[in-house]
């Protein structure tokens, strides 16, 4: 290269290409995304977070929680599980047949073959689509995370290190508000061997007024971790917001790009 | 043109013209380096004793770690790189620095921006985007300061006597254009009231992080190495054409790397990134060949001087590049993604490659610029050993710990706590390395600041002498005589 202009041109071409790809491309493809349709349902996903949870995402940002936690579940693929829904008129034959067959972790073709066999014996079955992979097996999510999960987030905090577990689905895994707050105040109280630092600065330890009732917000601790008698631990507004945000983290809708069969849990 | 062919009669003036701007850039950079490493050490203490900062929000791990990273990158790397760049430009141009006051003002604006940004992160005002945590006010200061320094650098480049370009010119000029583009784009898309929607933010952030932490540092660091390696080895760069090839392939492929493989994005993005990363092998090999051919056969012994700094830094760059390539390979990334392997690569790139090349360059150029020898010449060799050992310990244990952690993480039969526990062992070992690097940076700061102090004292002395001189001379005695006449 002979002069400064040719260097500028080189940069313009090289960086311009990647700019068009990753900046312009992502803005065009993802920047105008709207709510996605939930599979086999008239619902749309995701819903806007509540006010408290939105504020909580800012507490999450301010304290750099994403330095240790990811909010993205990976998936290797999907497998099919065949589930017997009714044994039909010859239950013993069907149950004998079922006990000889492999019903989980099948490919689509295998699942169809198994279903046909059971149907021929008189039973009725359903084929469930189940996501597979290490993260799913750990129970961190039902399906992989997809772009739609972060539609309303700013900043989007995917995280890049798992010094702590993934949080993409923590609201579904630990739906108890008190558990979340106690975990923030003293992680070791609810998770044995936790390496997480306590966030005591988000709480206030105060004396219960003589004869007065304790605050309705006061944390309920397991036996060994309770504060000294006459004292209570009360969450600050930031702690409540953060907990509301954590409870709002649920990626539980089956979508076109991440299908699974939702399983109804008995109430 | 060859940097070894220097025109001695004018070079001392060329060097002297850079004196004040370089001191302004390097002085702050040295302080930020120490502060960044100290903060990094404080942050890592959370893994030794989790409740250490449980009552102190300012030093919560997420805040301290982000602030430490940004201090190293924005506080040390960029101003040090710009200072070295200004000097190389005026040396290669064989002309004095054009508009020398502009970079002095800009350096102060830059350091102010870093201070504002760091305080903002510590009080919880970070933007939440990796490597872009400084809030808007600070970004504006940094952007303005960079443009001002770029004006002076480009003007000095334009004033060159020999119109032909040396390979370092390509790399350093490219870095000058690179930063304003990526920094303005990312700030305009992410740090506004109407940011781009959803996960596109994450794509733009990873595009930015890669283009700053990998490509920008590579451009400046390799450009500097291509200037100093031939100069210190006393041999010409081997060869110019290979360097041109390395330059083109580095900017073409480097700019596309950095999108994480497992991220919840349209599949073409991680795929494009993986392809570009595998092609990144090409410039890495080219740079390794150039460095080897230039250095091997040189009649210079390596005793911990600037030559060793630049050599070690270049080797660390190749290694860090290979780690980047490895972590973009889908099979390997399954094990290394979301582990300490990623931070290990970043730390190797910033401390092992860039910081050490910059320290070597500054040790080489500062005595020339100031016109006197280093105040503590023995520290140079000591710092080299501390840095080398520290980086091997720190980045090495993070990388090995990361792989171990990833293997456990990918096996759902292993409890999650086991993956954290195995990483903790390596993290704790690595802390020793970080401590050594911190000690090394103290030696660097001592040299730079003592030099500044010495220069300021000399300046003050000559100023005092200039002020005193006319008082003792004729006018004083004349007024005395006048007094006597009045009395008589």
XYZ file of C-alpha atoms in Angstrom, chain A residues 176-191 203-204 206 208 213-228 231-235:
41
model
C -40.669 -19.103 46.088
C -40.031 -15.402 46.765
C -38.687 -16.059 50.273
C -36.226 -18.648 48.880
C -34.917 -16.112 46.364
C -34.486 -13.420 49.020
C -32.808 -15.731 51.540
C -30.530 -16.934 48.738
C -29.485 -13.370 47.983
C -28.902 -12.585 51.666
C -27.072 -15.797 52.592
C -26.627 -18.212 49.650
C -25.173 -20.960 51.823
C -28.395 -21.024 53.864
C -30.323 -22.600 51.008
C -27.643 -23.997 48.668
C -30.929 -5.975 53.127
C -31.428 -4.336 56.473
C -33.074 -4.381 62.386
C -38.088 -5.844 66.230
C -45.050 -7.526 65.325
C -42.238 -8.357 62.919
C -42.394 -6.902 59.435
C -44.508 -8.856 56.937
C -41.507 -8.593 54.580
C -39.072 -10.172 57.068
C -37.153 -13.163 55.683
C -37.961 -16.663 56.920
C -34.664 -18.466 57.492
C -33.825 -22.151 57.920
C -32.995 -22.985 61.550
C -29.207 -22.564 61.603
C -29.161 -19.309 59.699
C -31.754 -17.257 61.567
C -30.709 -13.787 62.759
C -30.202 -13.240 66.536
C -33.796 -9.089 65.106
C -35.210 -9.451 61.642
C -33.825 -9.179 58.131
C -35.851 -6.977 55.801
C -35.223 -6.660 52.072
